[in-house]
Amino acid sequence: MALEHLDLIGLFVIAFLGGFGHCIGMCGGIVLAYSGKLTNNTITSREKLIAYHTLYNLGRITTYVILGAIVGALGSMFSINATLRGSLFVFAGIAMILAGLSLLGKITFLTKLEHSMQASKWYQTKFQNTLSLKTPFSLYLLGLLNGLLPCGFVYAFLFSAAGFANILTAMLIMLVFGIGTLPSLFLLGLLTNTMFSKPSFRKILMNLSAIAIMIFGGLMVQKGIKFLQNPQMGNKIHMKIDATNANGNNQHMKNHETAQSNKESQMDTKEESH
């Protein structure tokens, strides 16, 4: 199944809403912490602040894209035939629905998946070192580490990325996720006292994004069922590719035969002239 433009738009909208609804609550403390450090280091010019916040968010997005490549590689193992592909769609779709319900607070599905990486001594040490902001590059490293924090919203997108069973597609999905969540954290760093910092406003946006995640998951389940009901769908795709290659080879042979015929005609003409 190819990733369509509507899929990308839908995923971006989910990430955008969830960024204001979920990411500010989960990662807002980190943004405010390093923003305070920047102020203490007398970095107050708008241009420098924008550059530092950009570095931090580029780090986050880099981690998300790498994670997308990993789940895409794992998912590609299921693209061997339509039955396995359909099973992956159904699994990923159900996981997204459960993730949406968990984000709504209806079930505890995500809490069982979220491991306390931030509790590890290695992570805490690296985090404290990067938060000291000894160099501008520290903000990029901080973003990389932040991308590794257990987050149900990230997991929901990783489920979707795995479902497409393609490394590049999965990387693109996680890139869209990173870009979609960028405005919320970027603006939080520049404007701390805004309407979207209020819990009530964030809750509304989080609920909207969670519902959208469940709808997207339902669509993935539907596509997976189609693959399971029609296993030949995968064969049709390969047949189309083979037919395209065959047409290309036939056209190449025709061009070769035409060129050969023209060459022979020219040779005959020369012989007659002599």
XYZ file of N, CA and C in Angstrom:
822
model
N 0.850 -1.195 0.000
C 0.000 0.000 0.000
C 0.884 1.244 0.000
N 0.682 2.101 -0.956
C 1.480 3.315 -1.048
C 0.922 4.383 -0.115
N 1.813 5.230 0.324
C 1.395 6.334 1.185
C 0.853 7.455 0.305
N -0.404 7.839 0.510
C -1.037 8.859 -0.311
C -0.908 10.228 0.339
N -1.152 11.262 -0.470
C -1.042 12.631 0.030
C -2.024 12.883 1.178
N -3.228 12.315 1.066
C -4.221 12.501 2.126
C -3.746 11.873 3.433
N -3.038 10.746 3.316
C -2.488 10.118 4.516
C -1.500 11.058 5.198
N -0.627 11.667 4.412
C 0.376 12.577 4.967
C -0.281 13.796 5.604
N -1.291 14.334 4.926
C -1.998 15.497 5.471
C -2.678 15.129 6.786
N -3.331 13.958 6.802
C -4.002 13.506 8.015
C -3.026 13.310 9.159
N -1.887 12.694 8.871
C -0.881 12.468 9.903
C -0.301 13.780 10.407
N -0.120 14.731 9.505
C 0.406 16.036 9.919
C -0.578 16.744 10.851
N -1.863 16.698 10.511
C -2.877 17.344 11.348
C -2.913 16.700 12.730
N -2.827 15.354 12.773
C -2.821 14.655 14.058
C -1.618 15.094 14.883
N -0.441 15.136 14.234
C 0.779 15.531 14.941
C 0.692 16.978 15.414
N 0.117 17.835 14.581
C 0.006 19.261 14.931
C -0.882 19.446 16.161
N -2.055 18.805 16.145
C -2.971 18.907 17.284
C -2.361 18.273 18.535
N -1.773 17.096 18.335
C -1.170 16.408 19.468
C 0.036 17.134 20.024
N 0.709 17.904 19.162
C 1.853 18.674 19.629
C 1.443 19.682 20.686
N 0.333 20.382 20.429
C -0.170 21.356 21.394
C -0.878 20.675 22.564
N -1.475 19.496 22.280
C -2.245 18.831 23.326
C -1.429 17.910 24.208
N -0.445 17.224 23.628
C 0.297 16.195 24.368
C 1.765 16.564 24.589
N 2.439 16.996 23.524
C 3.887 17.224 23.610
C 4.244 18.331 24.601
N 3.405 19.357 24.675
C 3.690 20.443 25.625
C 3.645 19.911 27.044
N 2.680 19.012 27.309
C 2.591 18.445 28.641
C 3.731 17.497 28.951
N 4.163 16.702 27.942
C 5.197 15.702 28.168
C 6.604 16.304 28.122
N 6.855 17.155 27.136
C 8.205 17.670 26.904
C 8.342 19.159 27.210
N 7.240 19.783 27.599
C 7.286 21.219 27.875
C 8.259 21.575 28.983
N 8.374 20.686 29.986
C 9.297 20.950 31.079
C 10.731 21.031 30.612
N 11.091 20.176 29.655
C 12.453 20.191 29.112
C 12.703 21.491 28.361
N 11.721 21.892 27.560
C 11.860 23.133 26.787
C 12.009 24.329 27.717
N 11.185 24.375 28.754
C 11.265 25.487 29.701
C 12.589 25.461 30.465
N 13.099 24.244 30.743
C 14.362 24.125 31.478
C 15.524 24.682 30.669
N 15.641 24.273 29.401
C 16.774 24.781 28.635
C 16.557 26.238 28.224
N 15.277 26.659 28.119
C 15.018 28.072 27.831
C 15.490 28.939 28.999
N 15.270 28.441 30.227
C 15.760 29.156 31.401
C 17.271 29.220 31.430
N 17.918 28.125 31.011
C 19.380 28.109 30.934
C 19.886 29.143 29.941
N 19.205 29.237 28.808
C 19.615 30.216 27.798
C 19.514 31.630 28.348
N 18.450 31.900 29.097
C 18.280 33.225 29.699
C 19.376 33.502 30.726
N 19.706 32.486 31.523
C 20.765 32.641 32.521
C 22.127 32.873 31.871
N 22.276 32.331 30.660
C 23.533 32.521 29.926
C 23.511 33.805 29.099
N 22.545 34.682 29.400
C 22.398 36.000 28.748
C 22.196 35.887 27.240
N 21.599 34.764 26.798
C 21.257 34.623 25.381
C 19.810 35.077 25.237
N 19.631 36.306 24.840
C 18.282 36.886 24.801
C 17.871 37.392 23.419
N 18.807 37.499 22.492
C 18.431 38.010 21.173
C 17.517 37.007 20.475
N 16.508 37.512 19.784
C 15.513 36.653 19.137
C 16.162 35.718 18.106
N 17.152 36.202 17.373
C 17.795 35.384 16.345
C 18.507 34.186 16.963
N 19.254 34.412 18.060
C 19.968 33.313 18.702
C 19.005 32.317 19.338
N 17.930 32.822 19.937
C 16.944 31.935 20.547
C 16.301 31.035 19.495
N 15.977 31.609 18.354
C 15.390 30.826 17.261
C 16.365 29.745 16.797
N 17.649 30.108 16.699
C 18.663 29.143 16.275
C 18.783 27.993 17.272
N 18.778 28.306 18.573
C 18.893 27.269 19.602
C 17.669 26.363 19.613
N 16.482 26.939 19.513
C 15.265 26.119 19.500
C 15.213 25.248 18.237
N 15.730 25.770 17.138
C 15.789 24.992 15.892
C 16.701 23.791 16.053
N 17.859 23.990 16.685
C 18.784 22.878 16.915
C 18.141 21.788 17.763
N 17.447 22.190 18.802
C 16.785 21.226 19.681
C 15.753 20.403 18.908
N 14.928 21.065 18.119
C 13.886 20.362 17.380
C 14.456 19.517 16.243
N 15.549 19.943 15.655
C 16.206 19.114 14.643
C 16.714 17.818 15.266
N 17.190 17.912 16.514
C 17.620 16.698 17.211
C 16.468 15.738 17.422
N 15.315 16.268 17.850
C 14.130 15.422 18.048
C 13.744 14.728 16.750
N 13.675 15.521 15.690
C 13.232 14.979 14.405
C 14.212 13.930 13.894
N 15.508 14.143 14.116
C 16.511 13.161 13.694
C 16.259 11.814 14.354
N 16.003 11.829 15.664
C 15.717 10.578 16.375
C 14.462 9.912 15.838
N 13.428 10.694 15.588
C 12.177 10.126 15.070
C 12.390 9.465 13.710
N 13.162 10.102 12.851
C 13.409 9.544 11.515
C 14.209 8.247 11.621
N 15.188 8.218 12.522
C 15.966 6.991 12.729
C 15.071 5.864 13.239
N 14.204 6.184 14.205
C 13.257 5.184 14.706
C 12.330 4.708 13.587
N 11.942 5.641 12.708
C 11.105 5.273 11.569
C 11.808 4.290 10.655
N 13.099 4.510 10.420
C 13.870 3.591 9.577
C 13.919 2.203 10.197
N 14.049 2.139 11.527
C 14.128 0.846 12.215
C 12.815 0.081 12.094
N 11.681 0.747 12.413
C 10.390 0.045 12.348
C 10.014 -0.241 10.898
N 10.454 0.623 9.961
C 10.190 0.363 8.553
C 10.921 -0.873 8.073
N 12.170 -1.045 8.547
C 12.941 -2.238 8.185
C 12.298 -3.496 8.753
N 11.814 -3.405 9.993
C 11.135 -4.553 10.601
C 9.828 -4.856 9.876
N 9.087 -3.795 9.539
C 7.819 -3.987 8.845
C 7.982 -4.549 7.446
N 9.115 -4.236 6.793
C 9.339 -4.706 5.419
C 9.431 -6.228 5.351
N 9.702 -6.862 6.481
C 9.738 -8.328 6.504
C 8.362 -8.924 6.219
N 7.316 -8.103 6.428
C 5.950 -8.592 6.231
C 5.424 -8.297 4.826
N 6.257 -7.703 3.974
C 5.795 -7.336 2.631
C 6.027 -8.448 1.624
N 6.355 -9.650 2.131
C 6.633 -10.776 1.239
C 5.386 -11.165 0.453
N 4.259 -11.219 1.132
C 3.002 -11.533 0.444
C 1.861 -10.740 1.060
N 0.724 -10.794 0.391
C -0.422 -9.981 0.797
C -0.971 -10.389 2.157
N -0.898 -11.688 2.488
C -1.442 -12.146 3.767
C -0.653 -11.563 4.934
N 0.666 -11.635 4.857
C 1.496 -11.059 5.913
C 1.330 -9.545 5.964
N 1.246 -8.924 4.788
C 1.081 -7.474 4.716
C -0.240 -7.061 5.363
N -1.300 -7.792 5.029
C -2.601 -7.489 5.608
C -2.602 -7.673 7.113
N -1.917 -8.718 7.588
C -1.838 -8.957 9.031
C -1.133 -7.805 9.729
N -0.088 -7.275 9.092
C 0.645 -6.149 9.675
C -0.229 -4.906 9.735
N -1.011 -4.652 8.674
C -1.925 -3.508 8.667
C -2.931 -3.616 9.815
N -3.506 -4.816 9.964
C -4.504 -5.013 11.010
C -3.876 -4.805 12.382
N -2.694 -5.386 12.601
C -2.014 -5.252 13.891
C -1.692 -3.792 14.183
N -1.117 -3.098 13.186
C -0.739 -1.695 13.382
C -1.975 -0.834 13.618
N -3.053 -1.123 12.877
C -4.282 -0.349 13.042
C -4.888 -0.530 14.417
N -4.930 -1.785 14.883
C -5.471 -2.048 16.228
C -4.606 -1.359 17.285
N -3.284 -1.406 17.091
C -2.376 -0.758 18.039
C -2.621 0.747 18.086
N -2.898 1.346 16.923
C -3.178 2.778 16.885
C -4.493 3.094 17.601
N -5.492 2.240 17.412
C -6.780 2.448 18.092
C -6.587 2.361 19.606
N -5.832 1.366 20.052
C -5.560 1.219 21.481
C -4.753 2.405 22.010
N -3.819 2.893 21.171
C -3.027 4.053 21.580
C -3.922 5.281 21.732
N -4.862 5.445 20.801
C -5.787 6.570 20.891
C -6.646 6.505 22.134
N -7.152 5.302 22.440
C -7.958 5.125 23.652
C -7.133 5.398 24.907
N -5.868 5.003 24.850
C -4.993 5.239 25.992
C -4.713 6.724 26.175
N -4.530 7.436 25.063
C -4.299 8.876 25.148
C -5.533 9.607 25.673
N -6.699 9.010 25.440
C -7.935 9.579 25.977
C -8.120 9.232 27.459
N -7.268 8.339 27.969
C -7.364 7.940 29.362
C -8.362 6.831 29.616
N -8.815 6.155 28.543
C -9.820 5.109 28.693
C -9.205 3.773 29.107
N -7.970 3.507 28.638
C -7.283 2.259 28.983
C -5.837 2.586 29.340
N -5.101 1.568 29.795
C -3.703 1.778 30.200
C -2.737 1.087 29.237
N -3.137 0.985 27.968
C -2.341 0.266 26.972
C -0.930 0.827 26.854
N -0.800 2.134 26.749
C 0.510 2.743 26.516
C 1.405 2.694 27.740
N 0.811 2.747 28.921
C 1.638 2.733 30.120
C 2.398 1.417 30.250
N 1.869 0.358 29.657
C 2.552 -0.936 29.690
C 3.678 -0.993 28.673
N 3.639 -0.112 27.673
C 4.690 -0.077 26.658
C 5.808 0.891 27.010
N 5.489 1.869 27.819
C 6.463 2.908 28.125
C 7.425 2.439 29.219
N 8.637 2.182 28.794
C 9.670 1.776 29.745
C 10.381 3.021 30.260
N 10.835 2.954 31.478
C 11.442 4.126 32.121
C 12.912 4.284 31.722
N 13.153 4.625 30.453
C 14.520 4.850 30.005
C 15.154 6.019 30.735
N 14.311 7.043 31.019
C 14.852 8.221 31.686
C 15.333 7.915 33.100
N 14.959 6.746 33.636
C 15.399 6.373 34.982
C 16.796 5.751 34.976
N 17.293 5.375 33.782
C 18.614 4.752 33.710
C 19.703 5.771 34.015
N 20.764 5.300 34.645
C 21.849 6.183 35.049
C 22.531 6.801 33.841
N 22.705 5.988 32.764
C 23.351 6.488 31.549
C 22.565 7.655 30.970
N 21.254 7.475 30.887
C 20.417 8.515 30.282
C 20.439 9.789 31.126
N 20.335 9.636 32.430
C 20.332 10.804 33.317
C 21.641 11.582 33.210
N 22.758 10.843 33.131
C 24.066 11.500 33.022
C 24.180 12.280 31.717
N 23.825 11.628 30.617
C 23.886 12.289 29.310
C 22.953 13.496 29.268
N 21.772 13.323 29.861
C 20.774 14.400 29.839
C 21.279 15.622 30.601
N 21.863 15.388 31.778
C 22.378 16.497 32.588
C 23.538 17.194 31.890
N 24.386 16.399 31.226
C 25.529 16.989 30.519
C 25.083 17.880 29.373
N 24.104 17.413 28.608
C 23.634 18.208 27.471
C 22.827 19.421 27.937
N 22.118 19.269 29.068
C 21.309 20.372 29.579
C 22.176 21.512 30.127
N 23.439 21.232 30.353
C 24.341 22.293 30.810
C 24.625 23.312 29.708
N 24.342 22.925 28.452
C 24.458 23.832 27.299
C 25.849 24.450 27.201
N 26.860 23.594 27.238
C 28.230 24.093 27.129
C 28.520 24.625 25.726
N 27.875 24.044 24.734
C 28.031 24.493 23.347
C 26.652 24.516 22.689
N 26.497 25.261 21.590
C 25.204 25.252 20.881
C 24.789 23.851 20.436
N 25.795 23.008 20.131
C 25.492 21.652 19.685
C 24.817 20.836 20.777
N 24.957 21.277 22.042
C 24.314 20.587 23.158
C 22.803 20.549 22.981
N 22.230 21.597 22.364
C 20.781 21.621 22.141
C 20.364 20.538 21.165
N 21.203 20.275 20.156
C 20.901 19.210 19.197
C 20.950 17.847 19.891
N 21.970 17.634 20.721
C 22.088 16.386 21.471
C 20.921 16.218 22.438
N 20.505 17.319 23.054
C 19.361 17.278 23.961
C 18.104 16.840 23.213
N 17.943 17.334 22.002
C 16.808 16.925 21.178
C 16.867 15.448 20.818
N 18.086 14.955 20.511
C 18.251 13.528 20.211
C 17.808 12.675 21.392
N 18.242 13.052 22.582
C 17.875 12.306 23.784
C 16.382 12.408 24.083
N 15.817 13.587 23.858
C 14.399 13.769 24.105
C 13.561 12.866 23.196
N 14.048 12.655 21.974
C 13.326 11.778 21.051
C 13.268 10.339 21.508
N 14.156 9.961 22.442
C 14.178 8.593 22.951
C 13.285 8.395 24.164
N 12.764 9.491 24.710
C 11.903 9.375 25.883
C 10.645 8.574 25.546
N 10.217 7.681 26.438
C 8.979 6.915 26.202
C 7.793 7.855 26.024
N 7.093 7.709 24.928
C 5.968 8.600 24.633
C 4.919 7.844 23.835
N 3.717 7.756 24.366
C 2.649 7.057 23.685
C 2.293 7.669 22.344
N 2.417 8.987 22.225
C 2.105 9.660 20.970
C 3.094 9.242 19.884
N 4.366 9.133 20.254
C 5.388 8.666 19.312
C 5.105 7.224 18.917
N 4.721 6.405 19.893
C 4.435 5.006 19.607
C 3.296 4.865 18.599
N 2.288 5.707 18.725
C 1.149 5.637 17.806
C 1.611 5.853 16.366
N 2.510 6.798 16.168
C 3.022 7.059 14.821
C 3.967 5.956 14.358
N 4.721 5.377 15.283
C 5.600 4.275 14.914
C 4.793 3.059 14.465
N 3.636 2.824 15.102
C 2.753 1.746 14.660
C 2.318 1.984 13.215
N 1.954 3.226 12.922
C 1.527 3.573 11.574
C 2.676 3.391 10.586
N 3.867 3.839 10.976
C 5.033 3.735 10.102
C 5.366 2.284 9.804
N 5.280 1.432 10.823
C 5.569 0.009 10.622
C 4.560 -0.631 9.682
N 3.311 -0.165 9.734
C 2.261 -0.756 8.916
C 2.496 -0.623 7.423
N 3.213 0.408 7.005
C 3.443 0.612 5.573
C 4.589 -0.253 5.047
N 5.315 -0.922 5.957
C 6.304 -1.940 5.586
C 7.308 -1.455 4.554
N 7.766 -0.224 4.720
C 8.754 0.338 3.797
C 9.621 1.324 4.568
N 10.924 1.207 4.439
C 11.840 2.026 5.230
C 11.678 3.511 4.914
N 11.687 3.859 3.624
C 11.599 5.272 3.241
C 10.249 5.873 3.638
N 9.183 5.094 3.458
C 7.853 5.571 3.840
C 7.768 5.789 5.343
N 8.321 4.848 6.106
C 8.307 4.970 7.564
C 9.110 6.197 8.016
N 10.242 6.434 7.368
C 11.049 7.615 7.698
C 10.282 8.894 7.375
N 9.547 8.876 6.257
C 8.757 10.045 5.861
C 7.646 10.310 6.878
N 6.995 9.251 7.344
C 5.923 9.405 8.337
C 6.464 10.044 9.609
N 7.607 9.568 10.071
C 8.178 10.112 11.309
C 8.728 11.520 11.086
N 9.143 11.826 9.866
C 9.556 13.199 9.552
C 8.355 14.134 9.633
N 7.228 13.692 9.086
C 5.990 14.471 9.160
C 5.571 14.648 10.615
N 5.735 13.589 11.411
C 5.407 13.679 12.827
C 6.269 14.742 13.514
N 7.559 14.713 13.247
C 8.462 15.684 13.856
C 8.136 17.112 13.454
N 7.848 17.309 12.170
C 7.509 18.648 11.684
C 6.173 19.105 12.268
N 5.215 18.174 12.371
C 3.900 18.518 12.908
C 3.943 18.930 14.370
N 4.858 18.316 15.142
C 4.956 18.652 16.565
C 5.919 19.811 16.823
N 6.585 20.279 15.782
C 7.568 21.357 15.952
C 6.955 22.684 16.389
N 5.842 23.149 15.776
C 5.315 24.473 16.139
C 5.014 24.630 17.626
N 4.435 23.602 18.246
C 4.040 23.719 19.648
C 5.242 23.928 20.562
N 6.257 23.082 20.428
C 7.419 23.188 21.300
C 8.271 24.403 20.944
N 8.285 24.761 19.678
C 9.049 25.929 19.243
C 8.446 27.201 19.832
N 7.126 27.307 19.730
C 6.456 28.491 20.270
C 6.493 28.519 21.791
N 6.446 27.343 22.411
C 6.514 27.296 23.870
C 7.834 27.869 24.364
N 8.914 27.572 23.622
C 10.209 28.087 24.018
C 10.314 29.588 23.870
N 9.604 30.148 22.879
C 9.668 31.593 22.639
C 8.616 32.354 23.431
N 7.441 31.725 23.607
C 6.326 32.404 24.280
C 5.794 31.495 25.369
N 6.264 31.660 26.569
C 5.879 30.751 27.648
C 4.463 30.997 28.156
N 4.008 32.222 28.170
C 2.678 32.543 28.700
C 1.673 32.704 27.566
N 1.252 31.580 27.006
C 0.302 31.606 25.906
C -0.903 30.747 26.252
N -1.935 30.848 25.431
C -3.171 30.123 25.702
C -2.954 28.612 25.681
N -2.075 28.124 24.768
C -1.939 26.678 24.665
C -1.142 26.067 25.807
N -0.647 26.902 26.736
C 0.013 26.351 27.922
C -1.006 25.976 28.991
N -2.261 26.337 28.779
C -3.313 26.029 29.745
C -3.756 24.574 29.594
N -3.837 23.807 30.684
C -4.210 22.389 30.622
C -5.551 22.142 29.938
N -6.542 22.989 30.172
C -7.870 22.776 29.585
C -7.822 22.851 28.062
N -7.061 23.805 27.546
C -6.938 23.959 26.089
C -6.187 22.776 25.492
N -5.127 22.346 26.179
C -4.333 21.221 25.691
C -5.160 19.938 25.693
N -6.017 19.793 26.675
C -6.838 18.577 26.771
C -7.785 18.455 25.580
N -8.354 19.572 25.165
C -9.248 19.561 24.000
C -8.493 19.097 22.758
N -7.309 19.670 22.524
C -6.521 19.312 21.347
C -6.045 17.864 21.431
N -5.680 17.417 22.644
C -5.233 16.036 22.811
C -6.346 15.065 22.491
N -7.557 15.362 22.925
C -8.699 14.490 22.632
C -8.971 14.427 21.127
N -8.860 15.567 20.466
C -9.071 15.598 19.014
C -8.036 14.745 18.286
N -6.783 14.884 18.688
C -5.721 14.113 18.036
C -5.866 12.625 18.339
N -6.282 12.271 19.554
C -6.471 10.863 19.912
C -7.590 10.241 19.078
N -8.668 10.983 18.896
C -9.781 10.493 18.064
C -9.315 10.315 16.622
N -8.524 11.272 16.120
C -8.008 11.179 14.755
C -7.092 9.968 14.606
N -6.293 9.682 15.628
C -5.420 8.508 15.599
C -6.250 7.233 15.483
N -7.340 7.159 16.235
C -8.204 5.971 16.186
C -8.866 5.825 14.821
N -9.271 6.943 14.229
C -9.879 6.890 12.890
C -8.859 6.391 11.875
N -7.633 6.917 11.946
C -6.581 6.486 11.037
C -6.275 5.007 11.244
N -6.267 4.576 12.518
C -6.042 3.163 12.810
C -7.148 2.295 12.241
N -8.391 2.773 12.322
C -9.502 2.029 11.752
C -9.377 1.868 10.249
N -8.901 2.903 9.574
C -8.687 2.825 8.122
C -7.594 1.815 7.786
N -6.553 1.749 8.626
C -5.490 0.777 8.395
C -6.013 -0.649 8.572
N -6.858 -0.859 9.580
C -7.459 -2.179 9.778
C -8.291 -2.563 8.560
N -9.044 -1.594 8.038
C -9.884 -1.855 6.862
C -9.041 -2.268 5.655
N -7.931 -1.573 5.436
C -7.053 -1.918 4.316
C -6.414 -3.284 4.528
N -6.064 -3.571 5.788
C -5.482 -4.870 6.084
C -6.455 -6.003 5.811
N -7.713 -5.805 6.165
C -8.741 -6.825 5.916
C -8.901 -7.057 4.412
N -8.808 -5.994 3.632
C -8.905 -6.134 2.167
C -7.789 -7.022 1.649
N -6.583 -6.849 2.178
C -5.461 -7.683 1.765
C -5.693 -9.141 2.168
N -6.237 -9.345 3.369
C -6.476 -10.701 3.840
C -7.592 -11.383 3.048
N -8.603 -10.613 2.665
C -9.712 -11.170 1.893
C -9.334 -11.385 0.427
N -8.385 -10.599 -0.065
C -7.970 -10.701 -1.468
C -6.444 -10.827 -1.537
N -5.921 -12.013 -1.234
C -4.464 -12.206 -1.246
C -3.817 -11.901 -2.586
N -4.627 -11.957 -3.666
C -4.075 -11.706 -4.985
C -3.719 -10.243 -5.190
N -4.131 -9.374 -4.251
C -3.804 -7.956 -4.382
C -2.297 -7.748 -4.463
N -1.568 -8.478 -3.644
C -0.118 -8.365 -3.678
C 0.443 -8.859 -4.997
N -0.160 -9.950 -5.524
C 0.299 -10.477 -6.802
C 0.026 -9.512 -7.937
N -1.137 -8.816 -7.842
C -1.478 -7.857 -8.884
C -0.451 -6.737 -8.961
N 0.020 -6.320 -7.778
C 1.019 -5.256 -7.759
C 2.279 -5.709 -8.482
N 2.717 -6.963 -8.160
C 3.914 -7.483 -8.803
C 3.692 -7.699 -10.291
N 2.452 -8.108 -10.669
C 2.146 -8.314 -12.081
C 2.223 -7.005 -12.847
N 1.744 -5.911 -12.218
C 1.814 -4.610 -12.870
C 3.261 -4.193 -13.095
N 4.089 -4.449 -12.074
C 5.501 -4.097 -12.195
C 6.154 -4.915 -13.299
N 5.847 -6.236 -13.329
C 6.412 -7.103 -14.362
C 5.937 -6.682 -15.741
N 4.645 -6.311 -15.828
C 4.106 -5.883 -17.125
C 4.789 -4.614 -17.602
N 5.028 -3.695 -16.673
C 5.718 -2.452 -17.032
C 7.118 -2.738 -17.528
N 7.818 -3.641 -16.837
C 9.172 -3.998 -17.263
C 9.153 -4.688 -18.612
N 8.135 -5.559 -18.802
C 8.030 -6.276 -20.078
C 7.769 -5.304 -21.222
N 6.880 -4.338 -21.001
C 6.602 -3.346 -22.033
C 7.851 -2.549 -22.370
N 8.618 -2.246 -21.315
C 9.854 -1.507 -21.549
C 10.841 -2.312 -22.366
N 10.937 -3.626 -22.068
C 11.847 -4.489 -22.824
C 11.393 -4.644 -24.266
N 10.054 -4.797 -24.464
C 9.526 -4.927 -25.820
C 9.796 -3.678 -26.639
N 9.622 -2.502 -25.995
C 9.869 -1.254 -26.693
C 11.339 -1.130 -27.062
N 12.203 -1.576 -26.152
C 13.636 -1.539 -26.428
C 13.982 -2.432 -27.607
N 13.359 -3.630 -27.653
C 13.622 -4.551 -28.771
C 13.113 -3.971 -30.084
N 11.939 -3.316 -30.048
C 11.401 -2.702 -31.260
C 12.315 -1.601 -31.762
N 12.810 -0.790 -30.845
C 13.724 0.286 -31.230
C 14.999 -0.277 -31.837
N 15.474 -1.386 -31.243
C 16.688 -2.017 -31.757
C 16.458 -2.565 -33.159
N 15.288 -3.236 -33.362
C 14.972 -3.798 -34.671
C 14.820 -2.701 -35.719
N 14.185 -1.581 -35.322
C 14.017 -0.459 -36.246
C 15.364 0.118 -36.652
N 16.239 0.290 -35.669
C 17.566 0.828 -35.955
C 18.343 -0.106 -36.866
N 18.216 -1.433 -36.619
C 18.908 -2.416 -37.447
C 18.376 -2.389 -38.870
N 17.042 -2.258 -38.998
C 16.430 -2.213 -40.335
C 16.878 -0.980 -41.103
N 16.926 0.159 -40.420
C 17.382 1.390 -41.066
C 18.828 1.268 -41.520
N 19.635 0.613 -40.703
C 21.042 0.425 -41.039
C 21.200 -0.427 -42.280
N 20.390 -1.519 -42.365
C 20.447 -2.401 -43.532
C 19.982 -1.673 -44.785
N 18.946 -0.829 -44.635
C 18.443 -0.076 -45.785
C 19.499 0.875 -46.315
N 20.219 1.508 -45.421
C 21.272 2.428 -45.826
C 22.382 1.689 -46.566
N 22.704 0.486 -46.090
C 23.749 -0.316 -46.730
C 23.314 -0.726 -48.140
N 22.008 -1.100 -48.278
C 21.500 -1.487 -49.613
C 21.552 -0.311 -50.571
N 21.206 0.877 -50.063
C 21.218 2.073 -50.891
C 22.631 2.366 -51.397
N 23.596 2.226 -50.523
C 25.006 2.464 -50.901
C 25.455 1.504 -51.965
N 25.065 0.198 -51.826
C 25.468 -0.820 -52.807
C 24.856 -0.513 -54.164
N 23.596 -0.059 -54.188
C 22.942 0.245 -55.475
C 23.605 1.433 -56.147
N 24.045 2.395 -55.346
C 24.674 3.576 -55.928
C 26.013 3.232 -56.574
N 26.703 2.213 -55.960
C 27.957 1.774 -56.563
C 27.688 0.939 -57.799
